[in-house]
């Protein structure tokens, strides 16, 4: 979003799960590298969700540092400059934890950390189901084809759309990232999830069953494209 207030709201919401680096990685990393092996948030075919959590969390955090460090170098600032948004995010999150401890004590801070971890795992599970097994073709030049609606799993269930603010219309979100969630479109040509997000998240918790269901869908999609 170009609106500074909307960006502030996004960062504030991510602060509630101590995941502010996601603001950088998602916008400047994930949307650029989605459905490639260069993207920590795109699940690979055959990858268990439990392993994906760790890969996406760790590599996403490292990627955010790399992106922001490169940005600082481009602007002529030091990587440890206050202009480095990743550095600011760490300080803000640390100050937030100190504030919770100072205002409410040790145990409430622990409860907050547990709640934040639950939020992170839910977010990464959603990342897992949104691009699982889908990949963009790499050209001879080394560049990848333009992101298309079929590089994201889509779900057009009404309840999911309402509760998740159109997140389930994920294909259009990636096809035109600047489009606001209120006007995201449904793409019939995009791969459709067998169920809504809650069902897909639960299914992913049983990897053997997940692989049977999803690999059949992927193979059918590949045949249709061929």
Tab-separated table of C-alpha atoms in Angstrom:
chain	number	residue	atom	x	y	z
A	1	UNK	CA	0.000	0.000	0.000
A	2	UNK	CA	1.169	3.528	-0.777
A	3	UNK	CA	-0.875	5.078	2.035
A	4	UNK	CA	1.418	5.577	5.046
A	5	UNK	CA	-1.393	5.120	7.569
A	6	UNK	CA	-2.338	1.754	6.032
A	7	UNK	CA	1.316	0.712	6.214
A	8	UNK	CA	1.403	1.758	9.872
A	9	UNK	CA	-1.662	-0.378	10.567
A	10	UNK	CA	-0.012	-3.380	8.876
A	11	UNK	CA	3.125	-3.044	10.992
A	12	UNK	CA	1.076	-2.584	14.175
A	13	UNK	CA	-0.868	-5.786	13.513
A	14	UNK	CA	2.348	-7.714	12.888
A	15	UNK	CA	3.764	-6.356	16.154
A	16	UNK	CA	1.051	-8.292	18.005
A	17	UNK	CA	2.795	-11.516	16.898
A	18	UNK	CA	6.368	-10.165	16.972
A	19	UNK	CA	6.543	-10.819	13.235
A	20	UNK	CA	7.227	-7.353	11.870
A	21	UNK	CA	9.912	-8.587	9.458
A	22	UNK	CA	7.052	-10.205	7.506
A	23	UNK	CA	6.179	-6.708	6.266
A	24	UNK	CA	9.491	-6.566	4.386
A	25	UNK	CA	9.786	-10.191	3.329
A	26	UNK	CA	6.198	-10.518	2.122
A	27	UNK	CA	6.114	-7.323	0.071
A	28	UNK	CA	9.625	-7.291	-1.380
A	29	UNK	CA	10.568	-10.956	-1.194
A	30	UNK	CA	7.549	-13.254	-1.377
A	31	UNK	CA	5.698	-11.339	-4.095
A	32	UNK	CA	8.837	-11.265	-6.224
A	33	UNK	CA	9.899	-14.891	-5.750
A	34	UNK	CA	6.550	-16.628	-5.153
A	35	UNK	CA	6.301	-20.229	-6.391
A	36	UNK	CA	10.069	-20.575	-6.832
A	37	UNK	CA	12.715	-22.255	-4.686
A	38	UNK	CA	14.053	-18.794	-3.876
A	39	UNK	CA	10.936	-18.047	-1.837
A	40	UNK	CA	10.926	-19.326	1.783
A	41	UNK	CA	7.127	-18.971	1.929
A	42	UNK	CA	6.350	-21.218	-1.047
A	43	UNK	CA	5.967	-24.854	0.020
A	44	UNK	CA	7.624	-27.423	-2.182
A	45	UNK	CA	5.975	-30.598	-3.376
A	46	UNK	CA	6.485	-33.373	-0.815
A	47	UNK	CA	7.478	-30.959	1.966
A	48	UNK	CA	5.873	-31.615	5.354
A	49	UNK	CA	4.170	-28.628	6.924
A	50	UNK	CA	6.115	-29.119	10.176
A	51	UNK	CA	9.448	-28.782	8.361
A	52	UNK	CA	8.061	-25.909	6.310
A	53	UNK	CA	7.338	-23.928	9.507
A	54	UNK	CA	11.016	-23.876	10.455
A	55	UNK	CA	12.301	-23.249	6.928
A	56	UNK	CA	9.872	-20.415	6.287
A	57	UNK	CA	10.361	-18.774	9.693
A	58	UNK	CA	14.160	-18.907	9.664
A	59	UNK	CA	14.798	-18.235	5.982
A	60	UNK	CA	12.078	-15.569	5.837
A	61	UNK	CA	13.735	-13.705	8.705
A	62	UNK	CA	17.167	-13.968	7.067
A	63	UNK	CA	15.704	-12.872	3.732
A	64	UNK	CA	14.169	-9.757	5.324
A	65	UNK	CA	17.593	-8.773	6.707
A	66	UNK	CA	19.205	-9.287	3.291
A	67	UNK	CA	16.526	-7.263	1.524
A	68	UNK	CA	16.784	-4.356	3.932
A	69	UNK	CA	20.602	-4.445	4.038
A	70	UNK	CA	20.668	-4.246	0.231
A	71	UNK	CA	18.225	-1.346	0.421
A	72	UNK	CA	20.491	0.506	2.858
A	73	UNK	CA	23.494	-0.022	0.600
A	74	UNK	CA	21.512	1.270	-2.372
A	75	UNK	CA	20.544	4.416	-0.445
A	76	UNK	CA	24.084	4.952	0.867
A	77	UNK	CA	23.314	4.173	4.520
A	78	UNK	CA	25.092	1.819	6.894
A	79	UNK	CA	23.351	-1.505	7.579
A	80	UNK	CA	23.296	-0.625	11.295
A	81	UNK	CA	21.748	2.771	10.607
A	82	UNK	CA	18.465	3.796	12.221
A	83	UNK	CA	17.208	4.027	8.625
A	84	UNK	CA	17.348	0.210	8.540
A	85	UNK	CA	13.717	-0.807	9.093
A	86	UNK	CA	14.668	-4.333	10.192
A	87	UNK	CA	16.807	-2.871	12.965
A	88	UNK	CA	13.940	-0.592	14.016
A	89	UNK	CA	11.534	-3.535	14.032
A	90	UNK	CA	13.760	-5.471	16.457
A	91	UNK	CA	13.983	-2.502	18.807
A	92	UNK	CA	10.231	-1.904	18.681
A	93	UNK	CA	9.452	-5.545	19.416
A	94	UNK	CA	11.948	-5.656	22.289
A	95	UNK	CA	10.483	-2.450	23.738
A	96	UNK	CA	6.989	-3.934	23.430
A	97	UNK	CA	8.032	-7.005	25.426
A	98	UNK	CA	9.677	-4.833	28.072
A	99	UNK	CA	6.478	-2.770	28.289
A	100	UNK	CA	4.372	-5.906	28.825
A	101	UNK	CA	6.754	-7.150	31.504
A	102	UNK	CA	6.856	-3.760	33.228
A	103	UNK	CA	3.088	-3.313	33.154
A	104	UNK	CA	1.864	-6.857	33.822
A	105	UNK	CA	4.757	-8.999	35.018
A	106	UNK	CA	6.667	-12.097	33.984
A	107	UNK	CA	3.868	-14.642	33.445
A	108	UNK	CA	1.655	-12.413	31.253
A	109	UNK	CA	4.722	-11.784	29.083
A	110	UNK	CA	5.185	-15.557	28.720
A	111	UNK	CA	1.499	-15.930	27.834
A	112	UNK	CA	1.917	-13.226	25.208
A	113	UNK	CA	4.933	-15.019	23.689
A	114	UNK	CA	2.947	-18.270	23.497
A	115	UNK	CA	0.027	-16.461	21.849
A	116	UNK	CA	2.433	-14.802	19.398
A	117	UNK	CA	3.929	-18.198	18.493
A	118	UNK	CA	0.463	-19.636	17.872
A	119	UNK	CA	-0.266	-16.695	15.574
A	120	UNK	CA	3.002	-17.222	13.691
A	121	UNK	CA	2.319	-20.940	13.201
A	122	UNK	CA	-1.167	-20.189	11.899
A	123	UNK	CA	0.230	-17.625	9.466
A	124	UNK	CA	2.907	-20.028	8.214
A	125	UNK	CA	0.371	-22.837	7.847
A	126	UNK	CA	-1.677	-20.529	5.621
A	127	UNK	CA	1.503	-19.780	3.636
A	128	UNK	CA	2.012	-23.534	3.271
A	129	UNK	CA	-1.399	-24.216	1.738
A	130	UNK	CA	-1.451	-21.148	-0.530
A	131	UNK	CA	1.326	-22.161	-2.951
A	132	UNK	CA	1.995	-25.822	-2.172
A	133	UNK	CA	3.564	-27.695	-5.081
A	134	UNK	CA	3.066	-24.884	-7.603
A	135	UNK	CA	6.037	-23.498	-9.513
A	136	UNK	CA	6.869	-20.859	-12.081
A	137	UNK	CA	8.858	-21.749	-15.195
A	138	UNK	CA	12.430	-20.462	-15.273
A	139	UNK	CA	13.554	-19.026	-18.597
A	140	UNK	CA	16.961	-19.553	-20.236
A	141	UNK	CA	17.952	-16.072	-19.042
A	142	UNK	CA	17.508	-17.213	-15.449
A	143	UNK	CA	14.408	-15.079	-14.932
A	144	UNK	CA	11.072	-16.599	-14.004
A	145	UNK	CA	7.858	-16.206	-15.940
A	146	UNK	CA	5.464	-13.501	-14.759
A	147	UNK	CA	3.286	-14.445	-11.795
A	148	UNK	CA	-0.041	-15.777	-13.034
A	149	UNK	CA	-3.287	-16.785	-11.252
A	150	UNK	CA	-2.366	-20.477	-11.528
A	151	UNK	CA	0.698	-19.988	-9.308
A	152	UNK	CA	-1.512	-19.723	-6.201
A	153	UNK	CA	-4.230	-21.927	-4.769
A	154	UNK	CA	-7.602	-20.178	-4.750
A	155	UNK	CA	-10.702	-20.656	-2.603
A	156	UNK	CA	-13.966	-18.873	-3.346
A	157	UNK	CA	-16.013	-20.089	-0.365
A	158	UNK	CA	-18.235	-17.288	0.940
A	159	UNK	CA	-17.567	-17.805	4.667
A	160	UNK	CA	-13.812	-17.935	4.126
A	161	UNK	CA	-13.949	-14.774	2.047
A	162	UNK	CA	-15.870	-12.947	4.780
A	163	UNK	CA	-13.840	-14.131	7.771
A	164	UNK	CA	-10.449	-13.744	6.080
A	165	UNK	CA	-11.061	-10.438	4.253
A	166	UNK	CA	-10.808	-12.052	0.783
A	167	UNK	CA	-7.451	-13.690	1.579
A	168	UNK	CA	-8.828	-16.868	0.035
A	169	UNK	CA	-8.913	-15.128	-3.373
A	170	UNK	CA	-5.174	-15.498	-3.243
A	171	UNK	CA	-4.601	-15.933	-6.964
A	172	UNK	CA	-5.746	-12.390	-7.717
A	173	UNK	CA	-3.782	-11.030	-4.746
A	174	UNK	CA	-0.573	-12.240	-6.406
A	175	UNK	CA	-1.634	-11.547	-9.968
A	176	UNK	CA	-2.194	-7.867	-9.098
A	177	UNK	CA	-0.641	-7.187	-5.694
A	178	UNK	CA	-1.653	-3.527	-5.648
A	179	UNK	CA	-5.372	-4.407	-5.779
A	180	UNK	CA	-7.119	-3.838	-2.445
A	181	UNK	CA	-8.705	-6.837	-0.763
A	182	UNK	CA	-12.259	-5.471	-1.138
A	183	UNK	CA	-12.157	-5.815	-4.938
A	184	UNK	CA	-10.104	-8.992	-5.430
A	185	UNK	CA	-11.492	-11.144	-8.245
A	186	UNK	CA	-12.124	-14.863	-8.531
A	187	UNK	CA	-10.084	-16.651	-11.222
A	188	UNK	CA	-11.717	-19.824	-12.524
A	189	UNK	CA	-8.486	-20.764	-14.312
A	190	UNK	CA	-6.513	-20.832	-11.053
A	191	UNK	CA	-6.141	-24.088	-9.088
A	192	UNK	CA	-9.008	-24.394	-6.607
A	193	UNK	CA	-8.514	-25.717	-3.084
A	194	UNK	CA	-10.541	-28.874	-2.321
A	195	UNK	CA	-12.004	-27.122	0.765
A	196	UNK	CA	-11.871	-23.719	2.436
A	197	UNK	CA	-8.871	-22.547	4.480
A	198	UNK	CA	-9.878	-24.210	7.808
A	199	UNK	CA	-10.286	-27.597	6.127
A	200	UNK	CA	-7.024	-27.229	4.215
A	201	UNK	CA	-5.119	-26.234	7.346
A	202	UNK	CA	-6.436	-29.276	9.221
A	203	UNK	CA	-5.667	-31.540	6.252
A	204	UNK	CA	-2.072	-30.291	6.162
A	205	UNK	CA	-1.603	-31.548	9.728
A	206	UNK	CA	-1.789	-35.114	8.361
A	207	UNK	CA	0.964	-35.067	5.682
A	208	UNK	CA	0.321	-38.515	4.100
A	209	UNK	CA	-3.343	-37.664	3.557
A	210	UNK	CA	-2.429	-34.146	2.415
A	211	UNK	CA	-0.023	-35.529	-0.212
A	212	UNK	CA	-2.626	-37.954	-1.598
A	213	UNK	CA	-5.259	-35.232	-1.998
A	214	UNK	CA	-3.016	-32.425	-3.221
A	215	UNK	CA	-0.791	-34.419	-5.550
A	216	UNK	CA	-3.861	-35.766	-7.342
A	217	UNK	CA	-5.069	-32.188	-7.805
A	218	UNK	CA	-1.641	-31.028	-9.038
A	219	UNK	CA	-1.382	-33.878	-11.554
A	220	UNK	CA	-4.850	-33.122	-12.897
A	221	UNK	CA	-3.956	-29.427	-13.251
A	222	UNK	CA	-0.721	-30.283	-15.100
A	223	UNK	CA	-2.633	-32.540	-17.519
A	224	UNK	CA	-5.156	-29.773	-18.216
A	225	UNK	CA	-2.341	-27.277	-18.879
A	226	UNK	CA	-0.618	-29.761	-21.207
